[in-house]
Tab-separated table of C-alpha atoms and ligand atoms in Angstrom:
chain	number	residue	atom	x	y	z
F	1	UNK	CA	9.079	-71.417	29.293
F	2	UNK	CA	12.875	-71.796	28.887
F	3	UNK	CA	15.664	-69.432	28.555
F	4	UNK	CA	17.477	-70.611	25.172
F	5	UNK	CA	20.766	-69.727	23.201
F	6	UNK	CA	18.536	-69.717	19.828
F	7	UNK	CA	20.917	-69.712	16.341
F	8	UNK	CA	19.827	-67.463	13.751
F	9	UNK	CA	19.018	-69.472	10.096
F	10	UNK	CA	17.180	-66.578	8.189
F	11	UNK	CA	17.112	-62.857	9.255
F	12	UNK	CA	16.002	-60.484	6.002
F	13	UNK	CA	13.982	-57.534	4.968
F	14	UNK	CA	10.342	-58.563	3.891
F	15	UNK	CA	8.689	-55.271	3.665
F	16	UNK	CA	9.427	-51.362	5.030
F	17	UNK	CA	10.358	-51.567	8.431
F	18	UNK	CA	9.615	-54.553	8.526
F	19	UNK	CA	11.921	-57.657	9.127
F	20	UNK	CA	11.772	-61.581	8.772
F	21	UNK	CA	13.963	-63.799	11.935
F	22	UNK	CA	13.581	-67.524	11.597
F	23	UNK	CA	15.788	-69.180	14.507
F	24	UNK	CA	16.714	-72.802	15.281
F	25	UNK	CA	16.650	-74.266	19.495
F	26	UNK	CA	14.306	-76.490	21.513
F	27	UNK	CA	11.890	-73.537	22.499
F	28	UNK	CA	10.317	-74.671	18.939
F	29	UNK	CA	9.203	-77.935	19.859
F	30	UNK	CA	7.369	-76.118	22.999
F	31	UNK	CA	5.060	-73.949	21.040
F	32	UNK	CA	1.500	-75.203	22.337
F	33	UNK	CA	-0.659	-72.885	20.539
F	34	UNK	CA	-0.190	-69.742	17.748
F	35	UNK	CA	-0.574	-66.306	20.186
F	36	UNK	CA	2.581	-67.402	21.920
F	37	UNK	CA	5.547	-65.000	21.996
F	38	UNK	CA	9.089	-64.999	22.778
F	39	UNK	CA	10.791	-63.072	24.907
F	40	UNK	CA	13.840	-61.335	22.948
F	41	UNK	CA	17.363	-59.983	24.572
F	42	UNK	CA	19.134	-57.862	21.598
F	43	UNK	CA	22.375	-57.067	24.004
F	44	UNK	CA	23.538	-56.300	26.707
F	45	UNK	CA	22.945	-52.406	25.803
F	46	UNK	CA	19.168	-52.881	26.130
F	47	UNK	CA	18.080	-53.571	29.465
F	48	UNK	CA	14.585	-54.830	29.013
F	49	UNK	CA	13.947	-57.795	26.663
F	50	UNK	CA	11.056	-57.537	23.834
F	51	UNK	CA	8.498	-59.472	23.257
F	52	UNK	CA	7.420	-60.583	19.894
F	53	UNK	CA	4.978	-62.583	18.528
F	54	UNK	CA	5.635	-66.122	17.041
F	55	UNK	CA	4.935	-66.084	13.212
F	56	UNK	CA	5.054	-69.501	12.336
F	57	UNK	CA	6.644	-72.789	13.367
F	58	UNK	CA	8.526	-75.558	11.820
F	59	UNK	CA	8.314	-78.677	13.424
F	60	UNK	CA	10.846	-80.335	10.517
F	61	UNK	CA	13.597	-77.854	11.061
F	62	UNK	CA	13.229	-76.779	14.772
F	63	UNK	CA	12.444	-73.572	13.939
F	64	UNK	CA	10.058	-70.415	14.433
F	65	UNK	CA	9.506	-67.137	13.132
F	66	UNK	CA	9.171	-64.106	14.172
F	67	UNK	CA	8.456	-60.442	12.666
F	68	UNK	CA	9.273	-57.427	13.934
F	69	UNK	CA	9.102	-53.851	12.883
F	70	UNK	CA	11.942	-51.536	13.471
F	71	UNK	CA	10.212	-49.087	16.338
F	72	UNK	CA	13.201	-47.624	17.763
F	73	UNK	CA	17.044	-48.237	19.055
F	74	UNK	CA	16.289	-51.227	20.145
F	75	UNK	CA	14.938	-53.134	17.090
F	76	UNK	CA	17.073	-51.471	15.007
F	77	UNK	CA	20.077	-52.860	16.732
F	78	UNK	CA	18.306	-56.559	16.213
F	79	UNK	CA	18.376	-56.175	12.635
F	80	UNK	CA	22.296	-56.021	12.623
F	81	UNK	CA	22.205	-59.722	13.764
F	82	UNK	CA	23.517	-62.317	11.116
F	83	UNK	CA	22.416	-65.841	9.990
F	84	UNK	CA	24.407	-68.102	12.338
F	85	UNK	CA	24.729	-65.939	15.399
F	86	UNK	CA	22.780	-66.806	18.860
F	87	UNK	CA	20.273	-64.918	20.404
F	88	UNK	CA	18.703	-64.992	23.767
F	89	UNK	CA	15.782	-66.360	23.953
F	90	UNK	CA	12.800	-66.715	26.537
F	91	UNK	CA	9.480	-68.455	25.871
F	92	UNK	CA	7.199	-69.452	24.601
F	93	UNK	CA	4.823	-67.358	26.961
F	94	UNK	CA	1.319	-66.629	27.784
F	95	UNK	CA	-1.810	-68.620	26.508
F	96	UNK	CA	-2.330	-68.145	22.752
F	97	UNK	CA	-5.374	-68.863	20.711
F	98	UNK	CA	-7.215	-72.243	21.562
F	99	UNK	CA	-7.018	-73.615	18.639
F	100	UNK	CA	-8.788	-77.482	20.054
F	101	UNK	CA	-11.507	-75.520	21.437
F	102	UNK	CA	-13.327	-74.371	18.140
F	103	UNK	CA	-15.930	-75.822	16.051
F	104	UNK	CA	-15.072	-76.696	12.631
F	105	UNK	CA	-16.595	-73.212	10.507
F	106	UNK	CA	-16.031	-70.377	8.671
F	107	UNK	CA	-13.053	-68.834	10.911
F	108	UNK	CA	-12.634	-65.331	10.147
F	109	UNK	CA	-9.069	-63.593	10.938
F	110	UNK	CA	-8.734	-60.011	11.586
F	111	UNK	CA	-5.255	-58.429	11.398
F	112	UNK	CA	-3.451	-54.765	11.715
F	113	UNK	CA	-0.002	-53.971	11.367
F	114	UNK	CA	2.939	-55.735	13.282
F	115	UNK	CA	-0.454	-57.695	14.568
F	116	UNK	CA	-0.512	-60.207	11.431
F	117	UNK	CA	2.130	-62.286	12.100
F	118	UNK	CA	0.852	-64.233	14.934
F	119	UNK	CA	-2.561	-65.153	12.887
F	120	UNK	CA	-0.541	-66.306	9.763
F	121	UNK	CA	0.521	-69.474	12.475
F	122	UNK	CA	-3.151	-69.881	13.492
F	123	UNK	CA	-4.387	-69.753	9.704
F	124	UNK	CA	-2.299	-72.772	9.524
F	125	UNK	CA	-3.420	-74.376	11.847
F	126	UNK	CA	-6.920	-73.713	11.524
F	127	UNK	CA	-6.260	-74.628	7.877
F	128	UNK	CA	-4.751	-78.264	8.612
F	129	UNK	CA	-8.191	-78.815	11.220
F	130	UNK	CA	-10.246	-78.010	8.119
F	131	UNK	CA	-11.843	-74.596	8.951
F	132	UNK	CA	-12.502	-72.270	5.736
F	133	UNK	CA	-10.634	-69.020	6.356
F	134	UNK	CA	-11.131	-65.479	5.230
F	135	UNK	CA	-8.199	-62.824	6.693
F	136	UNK	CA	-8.641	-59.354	6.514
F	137	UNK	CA	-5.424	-57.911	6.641
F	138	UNK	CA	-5.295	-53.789	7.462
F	139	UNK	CA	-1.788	-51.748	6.424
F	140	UNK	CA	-0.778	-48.916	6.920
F	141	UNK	CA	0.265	-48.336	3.142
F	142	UNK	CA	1.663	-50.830	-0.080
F	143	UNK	CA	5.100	-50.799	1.326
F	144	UNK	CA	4.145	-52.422	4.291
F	145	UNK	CA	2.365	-55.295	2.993
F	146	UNK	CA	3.963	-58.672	3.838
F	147	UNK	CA	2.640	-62.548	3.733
F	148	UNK	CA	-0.502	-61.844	1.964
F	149	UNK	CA	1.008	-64.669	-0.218
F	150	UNK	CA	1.396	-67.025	2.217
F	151	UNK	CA	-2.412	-65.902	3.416
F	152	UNK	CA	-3.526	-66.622	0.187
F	153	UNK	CA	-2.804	-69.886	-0.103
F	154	UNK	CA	-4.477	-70.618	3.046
F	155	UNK	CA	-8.060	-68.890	1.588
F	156	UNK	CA	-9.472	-65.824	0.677
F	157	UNK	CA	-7.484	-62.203	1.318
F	158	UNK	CA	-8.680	-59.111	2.048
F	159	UNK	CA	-6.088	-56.143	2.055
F	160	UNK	CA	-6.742	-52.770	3.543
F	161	UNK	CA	-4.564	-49.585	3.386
F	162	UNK	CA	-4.926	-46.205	5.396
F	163	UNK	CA	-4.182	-44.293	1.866
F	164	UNK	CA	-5.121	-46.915	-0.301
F	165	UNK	CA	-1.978	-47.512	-1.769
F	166	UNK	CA	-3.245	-51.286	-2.313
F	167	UNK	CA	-6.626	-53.122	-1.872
F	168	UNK	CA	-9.373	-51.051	0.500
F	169	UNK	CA	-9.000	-48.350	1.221
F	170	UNK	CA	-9.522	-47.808	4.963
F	171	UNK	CA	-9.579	-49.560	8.294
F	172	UNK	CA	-9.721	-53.934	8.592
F	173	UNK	CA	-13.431	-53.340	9.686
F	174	UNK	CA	-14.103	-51.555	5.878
F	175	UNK	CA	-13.328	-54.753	4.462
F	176	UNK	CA	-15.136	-57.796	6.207
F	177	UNK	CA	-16.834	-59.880	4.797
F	178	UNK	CA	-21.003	-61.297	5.208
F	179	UNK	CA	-20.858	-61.944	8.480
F	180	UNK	CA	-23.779	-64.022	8.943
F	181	UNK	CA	-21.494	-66.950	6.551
F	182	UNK	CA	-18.939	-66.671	9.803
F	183	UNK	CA	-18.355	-68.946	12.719
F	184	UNK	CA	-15.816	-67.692	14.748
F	185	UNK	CA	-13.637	-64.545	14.721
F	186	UNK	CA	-9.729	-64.140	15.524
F	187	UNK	CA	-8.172	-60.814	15.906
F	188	UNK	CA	-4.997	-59.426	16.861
F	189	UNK	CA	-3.694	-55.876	16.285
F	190	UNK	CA	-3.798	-52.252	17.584
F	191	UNK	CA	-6.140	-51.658	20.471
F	192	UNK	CA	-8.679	-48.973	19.072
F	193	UNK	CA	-8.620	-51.622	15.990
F	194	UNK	CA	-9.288	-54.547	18.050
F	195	UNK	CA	-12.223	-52.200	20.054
F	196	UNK	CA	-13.640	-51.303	16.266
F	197	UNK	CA	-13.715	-55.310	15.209
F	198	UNK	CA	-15.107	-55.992	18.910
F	199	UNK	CA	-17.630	-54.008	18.350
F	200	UNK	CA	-18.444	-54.601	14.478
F	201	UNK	CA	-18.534	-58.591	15.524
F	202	UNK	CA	-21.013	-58.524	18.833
F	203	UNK	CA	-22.653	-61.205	19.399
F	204	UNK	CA	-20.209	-63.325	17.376
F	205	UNK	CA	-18.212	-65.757	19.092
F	206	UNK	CA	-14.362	-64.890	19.025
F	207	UNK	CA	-10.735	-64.382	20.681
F	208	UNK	CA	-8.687	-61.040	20.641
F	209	UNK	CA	-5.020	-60.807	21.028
F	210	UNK	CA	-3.874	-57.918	23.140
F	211	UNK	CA	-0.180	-57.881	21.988
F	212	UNK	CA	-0.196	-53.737	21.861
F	213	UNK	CA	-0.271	-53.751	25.893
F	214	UNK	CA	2.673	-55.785	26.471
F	215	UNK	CA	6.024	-54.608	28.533
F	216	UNK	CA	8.330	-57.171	30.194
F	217	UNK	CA	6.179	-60.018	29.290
F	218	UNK	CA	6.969	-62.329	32.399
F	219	UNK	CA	4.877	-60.898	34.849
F	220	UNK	CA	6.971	-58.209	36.374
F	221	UNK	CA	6.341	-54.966	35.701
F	222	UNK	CA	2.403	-54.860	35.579
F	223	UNK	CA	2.375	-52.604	32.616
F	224	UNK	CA	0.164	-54.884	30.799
F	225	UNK	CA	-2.826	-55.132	33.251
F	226	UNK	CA	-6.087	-54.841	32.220
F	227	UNK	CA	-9.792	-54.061	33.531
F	228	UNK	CA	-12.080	-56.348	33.482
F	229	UNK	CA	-15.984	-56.675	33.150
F	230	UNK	CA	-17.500	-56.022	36.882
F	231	UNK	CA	-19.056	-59.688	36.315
F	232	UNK	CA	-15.802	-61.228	36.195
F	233	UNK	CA	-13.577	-63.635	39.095
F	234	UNK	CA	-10.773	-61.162	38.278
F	235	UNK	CA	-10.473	-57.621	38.969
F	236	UNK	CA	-7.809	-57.141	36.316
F	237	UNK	CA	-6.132	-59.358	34.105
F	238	UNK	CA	-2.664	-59.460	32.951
F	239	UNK	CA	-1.781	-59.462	29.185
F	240	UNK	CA	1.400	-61.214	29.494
F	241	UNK	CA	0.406	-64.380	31.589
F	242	UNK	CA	-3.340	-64.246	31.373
F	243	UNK	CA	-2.743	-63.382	27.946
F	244	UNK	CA	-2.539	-62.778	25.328
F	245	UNK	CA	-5.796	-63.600	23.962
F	246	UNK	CA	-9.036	-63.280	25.431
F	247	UNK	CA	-12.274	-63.823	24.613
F	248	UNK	CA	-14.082	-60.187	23.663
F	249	UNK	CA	-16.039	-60.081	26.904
F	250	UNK	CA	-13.358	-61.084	29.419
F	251	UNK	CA	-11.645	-57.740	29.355
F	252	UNK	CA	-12.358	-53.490	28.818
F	253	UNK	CA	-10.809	-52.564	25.541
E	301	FES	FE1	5.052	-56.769	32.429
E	301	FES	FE2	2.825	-58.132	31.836
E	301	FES	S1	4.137	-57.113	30.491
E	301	FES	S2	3.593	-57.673	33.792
């Protein structure tokens, strides 16, 4: 993890509340697995940075991506920034999803809200390892759909709305698929959806991302901890570091 002057290429709109950053430094070429996040300073008004979940990658250009929504002061601020300004930068932190680990299958990805983007990097890369991919991607309405084309191209797409403004309507878990055709699950989103798709997928192996739980993101401020399973080495776990994806029976949802 670096600290890291990034330069803004491509900062833009891609659905309500909803914006696209794509920035340029070295902290690209340290990604090590799609989960990670950065660690964002917006200026000097806000105290605490943010941390937000890396989208996607680019190797070729130097670049990642990253999507936020607009949530308050703070993130409203960031979407002032231009195309060509810096930004501080901190990561990539914690451990993301372990890509190397799993067996060539039928990888099904599970996604709510400002949760997608992370999962759109591991479709790719599950996609380039040769896994078949279903995503089931949950909204809260049509205006907030982004990437389901970029999904799509990587398999098949499921959309989900809470008024059913487009695809489903309903909740991700409304939506899945046979389950007995899949291998391995990835999920990442709010928690009561991630305890719903825990629970819908026992027995099935699989990694959660606990993004929803995260405050400083280094370490510091033990907002993020978590219970554990009285089985486990750990009494608690932190999202941050330990984080942010576990397996479904490390932690207590
Ligand atoms: Fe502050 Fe993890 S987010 S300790």
């Amino acid at each position: 993890m670096i600290r890291e002057w990034m330069t803004i290429v491509n900062h833009q709109r891609i659905a309500h509340q909803t914006y696209l950053m794509e920035i340029e430094g070295e902290i690209a070429s340290m990604v090590e697995t799609p989960g990670q996040f950065v660690h964002i300073q917006i200026s000097d008004s806000f105290f605490l940075r943010r941390p937000v979940s890396i989208a996607d990658v680019s190797p070729v250009k130097g670049t990642i991506t990253i999507l936020y929504k607009v949530l308050g002061e703070g993130t409203e601020a960031l979407t002032t920034k231009l195309p060509g300004e810096k930004i501080d930068i901190v990561g990539p932190g914690g451990k993301g999803f372990p890509v190397d680990e799993v067996e060539k299958g039928h990888a099904l990805l599970i996604g709510g809200g400002i949760g997608i983007p992370p999962l759109y990097y591991l479709a790719k890369q599950l996609k380039a390892k040769g896994h078949h991919i279903t995503s089931v991607l949950g909204y809260r309405s049509e205006e907030d759909l982004f990437y389901v084309r970029e999904f799509e191209e990587l398999g098949e797409v499921r959309i989900t709305t809470n008024d059913g403004s487009a695809g489903i309507k309903g909740f991700v878990t409304d939506a899945l698929p046979d389950l007995n055709s899949v291998d391995c699950y990835f999920t990442c989103g709010p928690t009561v959806m991630l305890k719903n798709v825990k629970k819908e997928l026992t027995g099935k192996p699989g990694y959660i991302s606990i993004e929803e739980r995260m405050g400083c993101g280094i370490g510091a401020c033990f907002a993020c901890v978590m219970e554990t399973p009285c089985n486990s080495e750990k009494d608690y776990v932190k999202v941050c570091s330990d984080g942010p994806v576990f397996r479904p029976e490390e932690v207590i949802l």
